[in-house]
Structure formats: C-alpha cells, structure tokens
XYZ file of C-alpha atoms in Angstrom:
494
model
C 10.861 260.679 100.722
C 8.220 263.278 101.516
C 5.247 261.960 103.469
C 2.166 264.158 103.144
C -0.240 261.984 105.121
C -1.624 263.172 108.449
C 0.054 261.731 111.535
C -1.977 259.979 114.261
C -5.216 261.709 113.397
C -6.988 259.494 110.831
C -8.639 257.395 113.556
C -10.573 260.422 114.790
C -11.013 262.477 111.658
C -14.511 263.761 110.970
C -13.628 265.581 107.752
C -16.314 264.876 105.112
C -15.053 262.794 102.218
C -17.864 262.996 99.679
C -17.260 264.416 96.221
C -20.025 266.941 96.880
C -18.182 268.309 99.897
C -14.848 268.336 98.072
C -16.332 270.325 95.213
C -17.974 272.732 97.643
C -14.896 273.456 99.778
C -12.733 273.908 96.695
C -14.960 276.632 95.236
C -15.635 280.336 95.754
C -12.290 281.503 97.049
C -11.135 285.024 96.231
C -7.971 285.446 94.212
C -4.925 286.474 96.202
C -2.469 289.145 95.234
C 0.983 287.777 95.989
C 3.650 290.049 94.488
C 7.158 288.689 94.548
C 9.171 290.001 97.489
C 12.438 291.884 97.260
C 15.475 289.833 98.351
C 15.811 289.877 102.121
C 18.881 291.504 103.640
C 20.624 288.268 104.556
C 20.321 286.735 101.058
C 23.611 288.187 99.819
C 25.421 287.154 102.996
C 24.079 283.601 102.735
C 25.255 283.404 99.105
C 28.760 284.362 100.208
C 28.713 281.642 102.873
C 27.664 279.057 100.285
C 30.502 280.178 98.029
C 33.011 279.702 100.839
C 31.854 276.175 101.645
C 31.819 275.416 97.900
C 35.513 276.321 97.687
C 36.308 273.868 100.477
C 34.520 270.920 98.834
C 34.931 271.120 95.055
C 33.245 268.404 93.050
C 31.146 267.095 95.934
C 27.374 267.265 96.151
C 26.390 268.750 99.526
C 23.000 268.096 101.127
C 21.851 270.369 103.971
C 18.404 269.488 105.345
C 16.329 271.891 107.415
C 14.987 268.982 109.456
C 11.576 267.793 110.509
C 9.240 268.876 113.278
C 9.828 266.974 116.512
C 6.945 265.367 118.370
C 6.212 266.735 121.820
C 3.265 264.462 122.601
C 1.230 262.306 120.239
C 0.277 264.595 117.323
C 1.537 267.816 118.943
C 4.938 269.061 117.839
C 7.495 271.338 119.380
C 7.753 274.665 117.544
C 9.825 274.012 114.440
C 13.327 275.398 114.276
C 15.457 274.476 111.261
C 18.991 273.228 111.684
C 21.306 276.179 112.278
C 23.523 275.253 109.323
C 20.506 275.349 107.011
C 19.563 278.798 108.316
C 23.151 280.002 107.918
C 23.457 278.882 104.296
C 19.987 279.935 103.111
C 19.153 283.023 105.158
C 15.729 281.550 105.894
C 14.489 282.284 109.406
C 11.316 281.573 111.333
C 9.348 281.246 108.080
C 11.342 278.187 106.979
C 9.142 275.425 105.577
C 9.465 272.161 107.496
C 11.345 269.412 105.674
C 13.159 271.667 103.213
C 16.513 270.581 101.772
C 19.333 272.708 100.346
C 21.441 270.935 97.727
C 24.733 272.278 96.388
C 25.480 270.536 93.078
C 28.974 270.721 91.533
C 29.172 272.935 88.487
C 32.694 273.416 87.193
C 34.785 275.106 89.860
C 31.799 275.896 92.070
C 28.301 274.726 92.941
C 24.740 275.485 91.943
C 22.363 275.888 94.886
C 18.802 274.576 94.779
C 16.334 274.791 97.629
C 13.771 271.987 97.661
C 10.653 272.527 99.731
C 6.958 271.714 99.805
C 5.324 274.657 98.079
C 1.856 275.915 98.875
C -0.979 273.690 97.723
C -4.014 274.897 95.806
C -7.326 275.234 97.613
C -8.666 272.585 95.275
C -6.435 269.977 96.935
C -7.438 267.797 99.871
C -4.231 268.810 101.609
C -5.635 272.323 101.950
C -8.292 271.335 104.464
C -7.710 267.664 105.379
C -4.024 267.475 106.310
C -3.473 268.773 109.854
C 0.291 268.441 109.478
C 0.798 270.814 106.575
C -2.607 271.947 105.305
C -3.206 275.683 105.007
C -6.489 275.479 106.914
C -4.547 274.049 109.891
C -1.141 275.733 109.904
C -1.418 278.627 107.468
C -0.244 279.135 103.895
C 3.205 278.258 102.610
C 5.070 280.373 100.060
C 5.326 279.532 96.381
C 8.526 278.440 94.669
C 8.803 281.794 92.892
C 8.302 283.737 96.114
C 11.089 281.924 97.927
C 13.413 282.146 94.944
C 12.967 285.916 94.885
C 13.138 286.219 98.664
C 16.334 284.211 99.211
C 18.045 284.516 95.840
C 18.196 280.723 95.428
C 16.820 278.478 92.711
C 13.862 276.503 94.056
C 12.150 273.226 93.245
C 9.310 271.214 94.712
C 10.349 268.829 97.454
C 9.000 265.902 95.455
C 11.744 266.510 92.882
C 14.382 265.840 95.517
C 13.525 262.132 95.383
C 14.825 261.978 91.822
C 17.961 263.906 92.797
C 18.587 261.474 95.654
C 18.425 258.523 93.259
C 21.407 259.901 91.334
C 23.614 260.461 94.379
C 26.582 258.217 95.083
C 28.579 257.535 98.228
C 30.708 260.637 97.711
C 27.795 262.915 98.607
C 28.265 264.968 101.779
C 25.330 265.523 104.106
C 24.735 267.317 107.388
C 23.845 264.092 109.142
C 22.267 265.391 112.331
C 19.780 267.698 110.610
C 17.217 265.128 109.439
C 17.646 261.585 110.755
C 15.008 260.088 108.468
C 16.525 261.559 105.327
C 20.026 260.488 106.324
C 18.894 256.929 107.087
C 17.131 256.784 103.731
C 20.264 257.847 101.874
C 22.411 255.428 103.861
C 20.059 252.546 103.124
C 19.906 253.262 99.394
C 23.645 253.700 99.007
C 24.531 250.756 101.230
C 27.059 252.816 103.133
C 27.250 255.777 105.423
C 26.742 258.907 103.380
C 30.033 260.711 102.995
C 31.785 257.561 104.143
C 33.527 256.682 100.896
C 37.294 256.126 101.192
C 39.265 259.340 101.072
C 41.077 260.116 97.843
C 42.914 263.104 96.447
C 39.766 263.985 94.525
C 37.387 263.445 97.437
C 39.193 263.787 100.761
C 36.305 264.977 102.900
C 33.780 263.094 105.003
C 30.554 264.228 106.614
C 32.458 264.967 109.805
C 34.833 267.206 107.871
C 31.863 269.002 106.299
C 30.319 269.595 109.726
C 33.646 270.858 110.999
C 34.029 273.264 108.084
C 30.463 274.523 108.431
C 31.093 275.149 112.130
C 34.354 276.979 111.502
C 32.647 279.063 108.816
C 30.672 280.664 111.652
C 33.629 281.569 113.881
C 33.878 285.056 112.355
C 30.562 286.878 112.009
C 29.689 289.023 109.018
C 28.073 292.450 109.266
C 24.536 291.071 109.084
C 25.177 288.604 111.900
C 26.599 291.323 114.128
C 23.516 293.497 113.548
C 21.247 290.600 114.464
C 23.218 289.905 117.634
C 22.889 293.566 118.603
C 19.109 293.257 118.175
C 19.096 290.141 120.338
C 21.058 291.899 123.083
C 18.727 294.895 123.048
C 15.647 292.676 123.312
C 17.329 290.806 126.164
C 17.918 294.076 128.010
C 14.189 294.778 127.744
C 13.518 291.333 129.165
C 15.682 292.048 132.211
C 13.922 295.394 132.665
C 10.587 293.560 132.623
C 11.762 291.087 135.269
C 12.875 293.823 137.657
C 9.582 295.607 137.149
C 7.804 292.389 138.156
C 9.752 291.823 141.382
C 6.681 292.371 143.586
C 4.806 289.579 141.789
C 7.945 287.446 141.892
C 8.194 287.751 145.671
C 4.508 287.049 146.214
C 4.401 283.756 144.314
C 5.556 280.477 145.911
C 7.338 279.660 142.659
C 8.680 283.117 142.004
C 11.451 281.780 139.795
C 8.737 280.726 137.355
C 7.359 284.261 137.321
C 10.843 285.506 136.376
C 11.048 282.908 133.625
C 7.591 283.707 132.303
C 8.147 287.457 132.330
C 11.380 287.162 130.387
C 9.960 284.614 127.966
C 7.018 286.923 127.221
C 9.483 289.572 126.051
C 11.351 286.993 123.973
C 8.170 286.098 122.123
C 7.118 289.733 121.731
C 10.425 291.089 120.442
C 11.942 287.967 118.910
C 11.225 284.365 118.027
C 11.610 282.838 121.478
C 14.314 282.364 124.078
C 17.679 281.206 122.778
C 17.854 278.550 125.505
C 15.941 277.617 128.642
C 15.972 280.594 130.975
C 17.850 280.109 134.247
C 16.107 281.913 137.115
C 18.081 280.754 140.136
C 17.388 282.388 143.483
C 19.306 281.825 146.701
C 21.334 278.611 146.751
C 19.854 277.568 143.393
C 22.310 280.064 141.881
C 25.061 277.574 142.711
C 23.511 275.044 140.303
C 24.995 276.018 136.962
C 22.121 274.905 134.720
C 19.173 275.391 137.060
C 16.184 275.460 134.703
C 13.477 273.864 136.881
C 12.832 277.356 138.191
C 10.337 276.115 140.741
C 11.694 277.851 143.815
C 10.559 280.836 145.824
C 12.386 284.154 145.611
C 12.953 285.512 149.105
C 13.897 288.988 150.345
C 17.634 289.070 150.882
C 18.313 286.540 148.107
C 20.523 287.048 145.130
C 18.815 285.844 141.982
C 20.994 284.745 139.074
C 19.220 285.183 135.748
C 20.891 283.682 132.681
C 18.715 284.457 129.669
C 18.787 285.473 126.037
C 16.311 286.437 123.343
C 16.560 284.647 120.000
C 15.447 286.965 117.205
C 13.591 285.837 114.071
C 16.841 285.127 112.215
C 17.734 282.708 115.078
C 20.696 284.726 116.399
C 20.625 284.793 120.172
C 22.006 286.772 123.059
C 23.367 285.032 126.164
C 23.540 287.311 129.188
C 23.667 286.760 132.942
C 23.017 289.253 135.675
C 22.937 288.525 139.411
C 20.554 290.820 141.253
C 19.873 291.516 144.935
C 16.152 290.935 145.286
C 15.804 293.476 148.106
C 17.557 296.138 146.037
C 20.943 296.259 147.782
C 23.782 293.809 148.222
C 24.817 292.650 151.655
C 28.482 293.121 152.536
C 29.385 289.510 151.703
C 27.246 289.430 148.545
C 28.925 292.594 147.332
C 32.371 291.175 148.077
C 31.675 288.102 145.959
C 30.032 290.146 143.218
C 32.962 292.558 142.970
C 35.406 289.656 142.697
C 33.464 288.195 139.774
C 33.212 291.610 138.137
C 36.972 292.086 138.492
C 37.535 288.732 136.773
C 35.152 289.672 133.946
C 36.762 293.070 133.443
C 40.268 291.596 133.458
C 39.292 289.060 130.808
C 37.615 291.716 128.646
C 40.668 293.985 128.884
C 42.917 291.523 127.052
C 40.539 290.748 124.162
C 41.939 291.808 120.811
C 42.908 290.118 117.554
C 45.985 287.943 117.891
C 45.537 286.516 121.378
C 44.493 282.900 121.827
C 40.935 282.177 122.883
C 42.103 280.251 125.963
C 43.885 283.358 127.304
C 40.486 284.898 128.102
C 39.697 282.053 130.489
C 43.196 281.999 131.950
C 43.031 285.710 132.749
C 39.704 285.391 134.544
C 41.010 282.407 136.509
C 43.982 284.388 137.781
C 41.563 286.770 139.483
C 39.364 283.965 140.833
C 42.415 282.188 142.262
C 43.766 285.375 143.832
C 40.462 286.336 145.437
C 39.687 282.915 146.874
C 43.251 282.686 148.184
C 42.944 286.108 149.837
C 39.780 284.925 151.563
C 41.574 281.850 152.886
C 39.535 279.310 150.948
C 42.449 277.553 149.220
C 44.945 275.044 150.628
C 47.811 277.190 149.387
C 48.617 280.351 147.477
C 46.985 281.562 144.293
C 50.166 280.754 142.406
C 50.120 277.199 143.708
C 46.454 276.826 142.862
C 47.020 277.975 139.278
C 49.392 275.075 138.649
C 47.771 272.648 136.188
C 47.793 269.749 138.674
C 46.151 271.752 141.473
C 43.400 274.143 140.347
C 41.903 274.370 143.846
C 40.043 277.571 142.932
C 38.086 275.701 140.245
C 36.037 274.144 143.061
C 34.167 277.445 143.059
C 33.976 277.852 139.253
C 34.046 274.607 137.342
C 32.829 275.978 134.013
C 34.735 277.800 131.297
C 34.778 281.572 130.939
C 33.835 281.902 127.281
C 32.099 280.271 124.335
C 31.326 281.465 120.834
C 27.859 282.883 120.234
C 25.634 283.177 117.176
C 22.909 281.002 115.672
C 23.495 278.560 118.515
C 23.996 279.782 122.034
C 27.103 277.577 122.085
C 28.094 278.319 118.526
C 30.686 276.610 116.329
C 30.650 273.504 118.523
C 32.181 271.190 115.894
C 35.157 273.414 115.141
C 38.575 271.891 115.723
C 40.218 272.546 119.080
C 43.028 274.362 117.317
C 40.436 276.683 115.793
C 38.387 277.110 118.982
C 40.017 276.818 122.413
C 43.524 277.058 121.011
C 42.470 279.311 118.144
C 43.656 282.826 117.425
C 41.086 285.501 118.189
C 40.039 287.433 115.069
C 38.057 290.592 114.442
C 34.401 289.713 113.933
C 34.300 286.922 116.493
C 31.520 287.130 119.072
C 31.777 285.248 122.333
C 30.739 285.423 125.957
C 32.786 286.353 129.002
C 31.097 284.808 132.033
C 33.146 284.164 135.159
C 31.379 283.218 138.352
C 31.780 282.124 141.953
C 29.520 279.467 143.442
C 29.672 278.554 147.100
C 27.437 275.536 147.658
C 25.229 275.639 150.739
C 26.999 272.620 152.261
C 30.583 273.546 151.318
C 32.669 273.363 154.486
C 35.714 274.970 152.840
C 34.098 278.413 153.073
C 32.692 280.367 156.032
C 28.996 279.966 156.692
C 28.142 283.486 155.538
C 29.390 282.610 152.008
C 27.464 279.352 151.688
C 24.570 279.448 149.253
C 25.866 282.499 147.373
C 26.202 282.142 143.627
C 27.216 284.994 141.318
C 27.786 285.048 137.569
C 28.191 288.044 135.292
C 27.998 287.289 131.587
C 28.413 289.652 128.675
C 28.479 289.242 124.895
C 31.669 290.550 123.325
C 32.469 291.541 119.736
C 36.127 291.509 118.702
C 37.027 294.647 116.757
C 40.076 295.441 114.649
C 41.975 296.849 117.621
C 40.222 295.504 120.711
C 36.707 294.533 121.716
C 33.232 295.942 122.258
C 30.981 294.759 125.063
C 27.649 294.446 123.248
C 25.741 294.140 126.534
C 27.473 296.903 128.485
C 24.186 298.828 128.457
C 22.702 296.283 130.840
C 23.782 297.440 134.333
C 26.640 295.339 135.675
C 28.537 297.147 138.473
C 27.092 296.828 141.997
C 26.071 300.480 142.118
C 24.544 300.345 138.643
C 22.566 297.223 139.555
C 21.260 298.763 142.784
C 20.257 301.923 140.908
C 18.558 299.835 138.233
C 16.381 298.125 140.830
C 15.685 301.423 142.620
C 14.451 303.003 139.382
C 11.879 300.244 139.091
C 10.194 301.681 142.175
C 11.283 299.060 144.675
C-alpha cells in the first residue's frame, strides 16, 4: 500500500542517475549518535486510552491511520497533521511520520498495539536524495523503529509489513474510515465490503461508526496530561492577544488591518506552538456580526470594536479557543459597553452553574435566559423574555444563532461524533473542558434594532475546566471585563 515514488516531479527531475554519482553521494557520511529517547510524558496516558478502547471492542482488530499529506497545489502539500484519534491513541505529536498506521490486534482479553511507519532510510538509498516526498535531503530525517518504540512505548514495525497484515484482515476489522481515504478504499476493495460493515452479532456487535463514536466519547473527559497541554495552549493564546494589542498602530495604518491582526497572532502561534488551532477570526466593525469571518481583509477603523476569535495549537495538537472583543480606540462607547456588559453577564451566569451533575445543555439555556432578558429590556423582541424563551418562539436567537458551548481538546470542536445523549444531553463530569461563548450580533441592516446598535457584534469566549466541585476558567487571566479590557489596551501605550 505504501507508495515511495515522487509525486509530479519526475518530468522535471535533474538528479543524476549514473552509478558513479550514486556511489559518490552514498559515501563519506559521518556516523550519527542517536541514543534512544526516554518515553515522552504522554506515552503512559496514551497506553491507558488504548486499554479503554480495547475493553470496548474485544476480539476485533482496530486500524487507526495517521493519514496522508494533503495536496495544496500540484506537488506542494499542506502542513501535515495526523488524524486526532491517531494522536490521542499514540501520543505522537508534530513529529508524526506521514502515512503511519496504528493497529490493535486481539490478544486474549485485550489487544497488542503495533505502530507501522516508514522508518528512516540509509544514506546509501536513492530515497535519501532523490525522493522529494520523503527523502531526508528534502524533508529531513525520520526516526528509527527503535527510537519510536522507546519514545512512545509501542511496538513498531516498518510500514511495508502492514501490507501483509492487511492481507489477513477480514470484514470484522474496525477502521477509522475518515483518517486515510486511500487505505480505507484499498481495504474495502480487497474485502469486497465496507470495512467494519459485517452483520452485527453477539461476538462482533460494533461497526466503524460505533468505533468512531466510542473514540470520540473517550475524549469527553480529559486526563491530567491533556489538561496541562490545554493550559499551555491558553497561555500561548494570551501572549498572542497581547501581541495584537501591541500592534494596534500598524493594524490601524494598513488598509487590510484585519490581516495584520491575523498575522500577528499567527506568528505567536508558530513561535510558541505548532500553529493556530483554527483559522483566526479578526472581525472589525460590522464584520463582527459574521460568525465565521475568516477573510480578514477589512480595515480596522478608530471607534470600531474588533472581535478576535483565536487559539494556539501546541505541539501535542491541543488547542485553545478564546474570543475577546476589543475597542480599537481604547474605550467602549456607551452603546458598545451596554452590549458588551450584557454578553459578559450571560457568560458569567453560564459559568456560575457549571459543576458535575448538571446537563451540558443547561449551560446554553442559562446564557440564553440573560440574552432574552436583555434584548427584551431594550425593546428588541415582539414580546417578553418569558415568551421569547418558549421553544416555538426564540425571538432573541435572531441576535445569537449559535450555541454557547462546545467541547475542546485535540479538535477545536472536540468529541464531534459522540452521541447526543453523551454530548448535548450528557451529564457534565469533572475533567471535561469546554467553551462558554455567548454573543450578541446586530447586523448593519437589521431594522429590529435602533440604528446606534446596528453593526455591533460582541462575543466573549472562555475555556472552562470542570472540577470536582465546580469549574475553573482557564482563560480568566485574559482581560474580559470592560474595565480590564480598557486597562489592557492602555497598558500597551495607546
């Protein structure tokens, strides 16, 4: 299954092919000292996660691919990021080798884990210098099998050996289907059926969809390592916001100031982490009313509010997801402050109820009670707040159509394939991490609100850890009250 040939480059290759050149380039290389690494911190946590998924699927072979690089244009790829499930079960981060596959093979009551990947090639191989996809001369060295085995605490084998393993699989194998389309299609074609699609029996009740569900639900409660990584991501994100405020003069001077905001934050994400966890939203003025504004091609004007929704993804792939809405001139106008304080009240009310035992949907419902009450007080609703909160009405949702919370972790919208009864209707547990992000968005052409409100968009988003007896706001150190925000900007020298 592994293809080691260069992609779309052979028609313009000038690499010498003579035996004389091959002998020359393969010679006179210094020996390398490559001591085996100590197991990385997350190795033990990943082993525990594998044991938990093993218990849920006894007797079934489980295939978890890392995935392949995705083409951006011709022979240029997007930066590789392995499938989040692969990262969760192996502990491998930004140093993951493209195309790797984790296989859990039944062994009595549990499973044996083997990580198949393309190990480093010798400098006497043509791959070393002539393969721009994977050659060391082009993309850097890969680790050895022994190095990865020591690093991750998993048995390793060369990726070529996976072909033989695949030949012995039957239709009861379970695979993470969306991780590597080519591998999944290959297995489907050989088996003559959808992988994991065999009829359910008492011995083999699960399908691929059930596996994906279980893997998603495995991530609902974070372990101690995951929480530490999320704290690191939040701290790096705070630094990114500090950088943006310090760059406000350059932001105001540029005709596409939103791009300057994006670039400044993204620089911090690359310096202190792997990259951004998602496309940065830098939405100034009425752009703040567009929930997923990522074009970021607008000017930032004095008097604007700018809504910045951004998060740093650290090298383990855990990401923060934080929004702050800032007055570009340093102080809120009376109407801006009124809207901001309403959103803050909704956020604080939602945070106040978070503790183990509540349902996840109660967080949203609590925030919506405040949003309904405030918009009713301002005369924006065709009735009272109580009437608006009725399921068939929901007039206040015109000004906040999105939900208040989502789980957070390896994916910015984590645990997406969990069952509704485990997610929206699920019981909140200690160790869960999710966002609280109410907002108010008054479109510039919305005739249901007075003119002075039109074009104002405010969102405040924090990352929350559920504790044994309540909750901790992981991002509380990033200024969030109106006075704190104004002081934050003032300290930048503006």
